[in-house]
XYZ file of N, CA and C in Angstrom:
492
model
N 147.559 87.852 115.752
C 148.587 86.934 116.194
C 147.953 85.903 117.127
N 148.292 84.651 116.921
C 147.740 83.564 117.727
C 148.769 83.124 118.765
N 148.284 82.721 119.928
C 149.133 82.204 120.991
C 148.591 80.852 121.428
N 149.478 79.856 121.424
C 149.129 78.508 121.868
C 149.990 78.202 123.076
N 149.370 77.691 124.140
C 150.115 77.293 125.327
C 149.815 75.826 125.600
N 150.886 75.051 125.756
C 150.763 73.617 126.016
C 151.658 73.296 127.204
N 151.127 72.516 128.134
C 151.894 72.099 129.313
C 151.901 70.568 129.350
N 153.107 69.999 129.525
C 153.266 68.546 129.533
C 154.069 68.138 130.757
N 153.532 67.235 131.549
C 154.234 66.717 132.733
C 154.983 65.451 132.323
N 156.291 65.443 132.598
C 157.146 64.343 132.168
C 157.907 63.813 133.376
N 157.808 62.525 133.600
C 158.477 61.899 134.744
C 159.923 61.580 134.388
N 160.735 62.642 134.319
C 162.153 62.515 133.976
C 162.872 63.774 134.469
N 164.204 63.684 134.619
C 164.979 64.839 135.081
C 164.889 66.024 134.118
N 164.898 67.215 134.663
C 164.740 68.424 133.870
C 165.830 68.554 132.801
N 167.062 68.186 133.107
C 168.152 68.301 132.130
C 167.886 67.413 130.916
N 167.379 66.205 131.164
C 167.069 65.280 130.069
C 165.955 65.846 129.191
N 164.910 66.342 129.822
C 163.765 66.874 129.067
C 164.196 68.102 128.263
N 164.951 68.989 128.904
C 165.442 70.194 128.230
C 166.244 69.824 126.985
N 167.193 68.909 127.146
C 168.049 68.560 126.021
C 167.303 67.790 124.938
N 166.350 66.950 125.314
C 165.531 66.284 124.292
C 164.741 67.307 123.484
N 164.239 68.341 124.146
C 163.432 69.355 123.468
C 164.244 70.159 122.461
N 165.577 70.217 122.643
C 166.407 70.955 121.694
C 167.240 70.044 120.803
N 167.008 68.735 120.904
C 167.716 67.777 120.061
C 167.108 67.763 118.662
N 167.935 68.024 117.672
C 167.477 67.993 116.282
C 166.977 66.584 115.932
N 167.716 65.577 116.375
C 167.375 64.191 116.035
C 166.090 63.745 116.730
N 165.915 64.120 118.000
C 164.680 63.778 118.713
C 163.486 64.494 118.085
N 163.687 65.742 117.656
C 162.595 66.477 117.004
C 162.161 65.752 115.728
N 163.137 65.363 114.913
C 162.800 64.669 113.669
C 162.055 63.366 113.964
N 162.496 62.644 114.974
C 161.827 61.385 115.332
C 160.418 61.624 115.872
N 160.224 62.730 116.589
C 158.925 63.006 117.217
C 157.907 63.600 116.252
N 158.330 63.942 115.047
C 157.416 64.561 114.080
C 157.336 63.732 112.795
N 157.303 62.427 112.951
C 157.270 61.520 111.796
C 156.063 61.774 110.901
N 154.939 62.172 111.509
C 153.709 62.362 110.725
C 153.837 63.491 109.697
N 154.730 64.463 109.941
C 154.941 65.546 108.969
C 156.267 65.373 108.238
N 156.958 64.264 108.501
C 158.222 63.938 107.831
C 159.246 65.065 107.970
N 159.324 65.659 109.157
C 160.277 66.754 109.368
C 161.692 66.238 109.371
N 162.548 67.009 108.723
C 163.971 66.715 108.759
C 164.747 68.012 108.609
N 165.888 68.064 109.267
C 166.749 69.243 109.196
C 167.558 69.170 107.910
N 167.524 70.244 107.119
C 168.199 70.232 105.818
C 169.284 71.291 105.693
N 169.364 72.233 106.643
C 170.411 73.266 106.588
C 170.636 73.818 107.986
N 171.763 74.509 108.157
C 172.139 74.977 109.483
C 172.557 73.769 110.301
N 172.206 73.750 111.577
C 172.483 72.561 112.399
C 171.517 71.483 111.943
N 172.050 70.332 111.588
C 171.195 69.249 111.080
C 171.175 68.026 111.984
N 171.950 68.041 113.074
C 171.896 66.963 114.055
C 172.495 67.473 115.362
N 172.308 66.686 116.422
C 172.846 67.075 117.719
C 171.937 68.046 118.446
N 172.532 68.815 119.362
C 171.768 69.728 120.207
C 171.817 71.155 119.665
N 170.653 71.721 119.449
C 170.473 73.093 118.971
C 170.991 74.049 120.045
N 171.858 74.983 119.655
C 172.506 75.897 120.592
C 172.152 77.353 120.283
N 172.443 78.233 121.236
C 172.187 79.667 121.098
C 172.843 80.218 119.830
N 172.094 81.048 119.120
C 172.514 81.734 117.896
C 172.663 80.822 116.681
N 172.354 79.539 116.818
C 172.375 78.654 115.661
C 171.037 78.713 114.938
N 171.068 78.315 113.678
C 169.840 78.186 112.898
C 169.677 76.731 112.472
N 168.442 76.379 112.205
C 168.125 75.092 111.593
C 166.999 75.346 110.592
N 167.124 74.728 109.439
C 166.057 74.784 108.438
C 165.398 73.415 108.393
N 164.101 73.414 108.673
C 163.300 72.188 108.671
C 162.558 72.082 107.352
N 162.544 70.886 106.810
C 161.693 70.571 105.673
C 160.600 69.665 106.217
N 159.356 69.990 105.909
C 158.235 69.205 106.423
C 157.077 69.273 105.441
N 156.149 68.351 105.640
C 154.944 68.345 104.812
C 153.755 68.686 105.700
N 153.146 69.839 105.442
C 151.947 70.284 106.157
C 150.870 70.593 105.124
N 149.672 70.112 105.379
C 148.540 70.315 104.465
C 148.858 69.795 103.071
N 149.663 68.719 103.011
C 150.003 68.108 101.736
C 151.047 68.859 100.925
N 151.634 69.906 101.509
C 152.600 70.734 100.787
C 153.943 70.697 101.508
N 155.018 70.443 100.745
C 156.354 70.482 101.330
C 156.719 71.931 101.623
N 157.208 72.177 102.836
C 157.543 73.534 103.255
C 158.917 73.569 103.905
N 159.557 74.726 103.857
C 160.810 74.973 104.549
C 160.580 76.035 105.616
N 161.166 75.824 106.786
C 161.021 76.758 107.898
C 162.392 76.896 108.555
N 162.940 78.099 108.556
C 164.236 78.344 109.185
C 164.021 79.112 110.483
N 164.563 78.557 111.581
C 164.453 79.196 112.886
C 165.844 79.409 113.466
N 165.933 80.392 114.365
C 167.176 80.702 115.061
C 166.907 80.641 116.557
N 167.827 80.016 117.309
C 167.686 80.022 118.764
C 168.161 81.387 119.262
N 167.247 82.118 119.891
C 167.526 83.498 120.299
C 167.695 83.675 121.799
N 167.346 82.672 122.595
C 167.529 82.731 124.053
C 167.818 81.328 124.539
N 168.663 81.237 125.596
C 169.089 79.923 126.070
C 169.514 80.029 127.528
N 168.834 79.288 128.404
C 169.171 79.246 129.822
C 168.964 77.813 130.311
N 169.968 76.951 130.077
C 169.866 75.533 130.432
C 169.842 75.367 131.939
N 168.943 74.574 132.498
C 167.870 73.785 131.889
C 166.495 74.438 132.042
N 166.442 75.759 132.097
C 165.189 76.448 132.416
C 164.362 76.865 131.203
N 165.023 77.355 130.151
C 164.241 77.823 129.005
C 165.134 78.024 127.784
N 164.485 78.008 126.630
C 165.107 78.470 125.396
C 164.001 78.946 124.469
N 164.405 79.735 123.483
C 163.434 80.315 122.565
C 163.980 80.257 121.153
N 163.108 79.928 120.213
C 163.488 80.014 118.809
C 162.483 80.886 118.079
N 163.007 81.584 117.077
C 162.194 82.516 116.287
C 162.367 82.244 114.803
N 161.302 82.513 114.074
C 161.295 82.337 112.629
C 162.254 83.319 111.958
N 163.065 82.806 111.067
C 163.907 83.621 110.196
C 163.271 83.687 108.812
N 162.796 82.514 108.352
C 162.202 82.432 107.015
C 161.242 81.256 106.978
N 160.068 81.452 106.367
C 159.124 80.351 106.256
C 157.723 80.824 105.941
N 156.775 79.920 106.096
C 155.392 80.163 105.693
C 154.663 81.172 106.577
N 155.073 81.309 107.843
C 154.414 82.268 108.727
C 154.961 83.671 108.500
N 154.144 84.673 108.818
C 154.632 86.055 108.802
C 155.612 86.248 109.960
N 155.275 85.655 111.125
C 156.174 85.668 112.277
C 155.885 84.443 113.137
N 156.897 84.065 113.949
C 156.734 82.935 114.849
C 157.764 83.035 115.961
N 157.313 82.796 117.198
C 158.189 82.728 118.365
C 157.745 81.524 119.175
N 158.704 80.659 119.543
C 158.392 79.464 120.330
C 159.269 79.471 121.570
N 158.654 79.722 122.707
C 159.372 79.722 123.984
C 159.102 78.401 124.687
N 160.180 77.741 125.098
C 160.120 76.456 125.798
C 160.611 76.721 127.224
N 159.839 76.332 128.234
C 160.304 76.485 129.611
C 160.109 75.176 130.367
N 160.942 74.982 131.392
C 161.012 73.708 132.104
C 161.113 73.986 133.594
N 160.238 73.344 134.382
C 160.245 73.507 135.836
C 160.244 72.142 136.492
N 161.024 72.026 137.561
C 161.032 70.799 138.347
C 159.805 70.809 139.245
N 159.107 69.675 139.290
C 157.952 69.504 140.172
C 158.068 68.117 140.801
N 158.704 68.050 141.960
C 158.968 66.761 142.602
C 159.964 65.974 141.775
N 159.582 64.756 141.389
C 160.444 63.919 140.551
C 160.156 64.115 139.064
N 159.310 65.067 138.740
C 158.906 65.272 137.350
C 159.386 66.633 136.846
N 159.237 66.808 135.553
C 159.517 68.080 134.892
C 158.239 68.538 134.213
N 157.893 69.798 134.385
C 156.767 70.381 133.667
C 157.349 71.192 132.507
N 157.049 70.744 131.293
C 157.513 71.421 130.085
C 156.368 72.287 129.567
N 156.664 73.570 129.367
C 155.645 74.491 128.863
C 156.090 75.060 127.525
N 155.168 75.065 126.596
C 155.393 75.686 125.287
C 154.496 76.908 125.178
N 155.078 78.008 124.744
C 154.313 79.185 124.323
C 154.674 79.390 122.863
N 153.721 79.132 122.002
C 153.941 79.208 120.560
C 153.083 80.342 120.015
N 153.739 81.386 119.567
C 153.048 82.570 119.067
C 153.365 82.704 117.582
N 152.332 82.859 116.775
C 152.573 82.968 115.342
C 151.557 83.893 114.692
N 151.955 84.356 113.517
C 151.066 85.182 112.711
C 151.121 84.646 111.284
N 149.963 84.344 110.744
C 149.872 83.854 109.375
C 150.095 85.024 108.406
N 150.573 84.724 107.203
C 150.694 85.787 106.193
C 149.323 86.151 105.635
N 149.267 87.052 104.731
C 148.083 87.425 103.954
C 147.085 88.297 104.717
N 147.548 89.015 105.741
C 146.700 89.998 106.413
C 145.401 89.433 106.947
N 144.286 90.022 106.492
C 142.958 89.636 106.964
C 142.666 88.156 106.703
N 143.022 87.681 105.518
C 142.796 86.261 105.197
C 143.610 85.361 106.120
N 144.828 85.783 106.447
C 145.662 85.016 107.373
C 145.052 84.951 108.763
N 144.484 86.058 109.222
C 143.834 86.071 110.551
C 142.636 85.129 110.578
N 141.908 85.073 109.480
C 140.784 84.129 109.396
C 141.318 82.690 109.444
N 142.380 82.407 108.693
C 142.968 81.060 108.694
C 143.440 80.684 110.100
N 144.042 81.636 110.826
C 144.478 81.375 112.205
C 143.308 80.909 113.056
N 142.188 81.614 112.948
C 141.023 81.304 113.780
C 140.305 80.039 113.330
N 140.210 79.825 112.030
C 139.424 78.717 111.508
C 140.147 77.372 111.630
N 141.453 77.320 111.321
C 142.103 76.005 111.350
C 143.563 75.994 111.787
N 144.316 77.049 111.539
C 145.756 76.988 111.825
C 146.081 76.818 113.309
N 145.386 77.531 114.180
C 145.685 77.440 115.613
C 145.436 76.025 116.125
N 144.309 75.429 115.762
C 144.024 74.050 116.190
C 145.022 73.069 115.600
N 145.393 73.270 114.346
C 146.363 72.385 113.702
C 147.708 72.458 114.425
N 148.181 73.673 114.697
C 149.482 73.837 115.353
C 149.453 73.329 116.794
N 148.342 73.513 117.488
C 148.247 72.980 118.852
C 148.314 71.451 118.823
N 147.601 70.824 117.917
C 147.658 69.375 117.785
C 149.065 68.890 117.462
N 149.762 69.627 116.608
C 151.143 69.295 116.265
C 152.030 69.321 117.512
N 151.913 70.386 118.315
C 152.717 70.511 119.538
C 152.376 69.427 120.561
N 151.104 69.140 120.740
C 150.692 68.115 121.706
C 151.247 66.751 121.296
N 151.135 66.401 120.006
C 151.668 65.114 119.525
C 153.186 65.058 119.710
N 153.873 66.131 119.376
C 155.327 66.165 119.525
C 155.705 65.994 120.993
N 155.016 66.704 121.879
C 155.338 66.607 123.307
C 155.064 65.217 123.863
N 154.039 64.556 123.390
C 153.760 63.188 123.833
C 154.884 62.254 123.397
N 155.412 62.472 122.205
C 156.547 61.673 121.739
C 157.783 61.938 122.607
N 158.049 63.211 122.911
C 159.195 63.550 123.769
C 159.021 62.961 125.163
N 157.800 62.996 125.676
C 157.499 62.409 126.983
C 157.828 60.917 126.977
N 157.389 60.215 125.941
C 157.667 58.784 125.834
C 159.172 58.534 125.796
N 159.897 59.341 125.024
C 161.356 59.187 124.943
C 162.007 59.395 126.313
N 161.625 60.481 126.982
C 162.256 60.858 128.247
C 161.971 59.861 129.357
N 160.783 59.256 129.332
C 160.374 58.349 130.405
C 160.822 56.903 130.168
N 161.415 56.642 129.025
C 161.926 55.305 128.719
C 163.433 55.429 128.455
N 164.040 54.356 128.030
C 165.461 54.407 127.677
C 165.693 54.959 126.275
N 164.628 55.279 125.568
C 164.758 55.784 124.195
C 165.574 57.077 124.129
N 165.564 57.890 125.185
C 166.322 59.147 125.200
C 167.797 58.912 124.898
N 168.313 57.734 125.247
C 169.736 57.432 125.048
C 170.130 57.446 123.570
N 169.173 57.244 122.687
C 169.453 57.326 121.236
C 169.783 58.737 120.795
N 169.326 59.731 121.563
C 169.420 61.118 121.126
C 170.373 61.985 121.945
N 170.709 61.553 123.149
C 171.524 62.373 124.041
C 172.723 61.616 124.570
N 173.879 62.249 124.580
C 175.001 61.649 125.298
C 174.667 61.661 126.789
N 175.062 60.652 127.502
C 174.708 60.565 128.925
C 175.172 61.783 129.708
N 176.259 62.405 129.305
C 176.750 63.583 130.025
C 175.777 64.753 129.933
N 174.849 64.719 128.963
C 173.879 65.792 128.817
C 172.577 65.533 129.569
N 172.429 64.373 130.155
C 171.159 64.046 130.802
C 171.407 63.292 132.101
N 171.990 63.953 133.086
C 172.271 63.245 134.347
C 171.009 62.819 135.075
N 171.115 61.706 135.778
C 170.008 61.242 136.625
C 169.910 62.124 137.856
N 168.728 62.186 138.433
C 168.550 62.932 139.685
C 168.977 62.096 140.839
């Protein structure tokens, strides 16, 4: 099982960052390079506890479906989603948010296991872990840009992202 940890400092209120991180629409916008889009379950708005979303995306030149369920939710501190169905044998993504002065520190803990036993473990070490870390870093940079500009307003109702 592989574990990826990414920390991103964002100069925006914690509530805004938290809600952007669970926005289906912001996620789709932040992952343009893989053409991610929600195709089942919640397909727009804010992802909530016990909801599922099925993402369609192109990774390694192959269209894939990934269904996740939000299994933990503590606004604006953390939420977690877990794989229900998809290319991985297992996947858990914990998102946590801490206030640091006028900024928010967003932390991702992404734990996954590739299928195919021994061959999957080799794939994790050889390329999958680096690929997934790069994916998370790019996504977080997009969310950071949204949160630090007025772009967040496209994805969140103002009542969900109060100013400090």
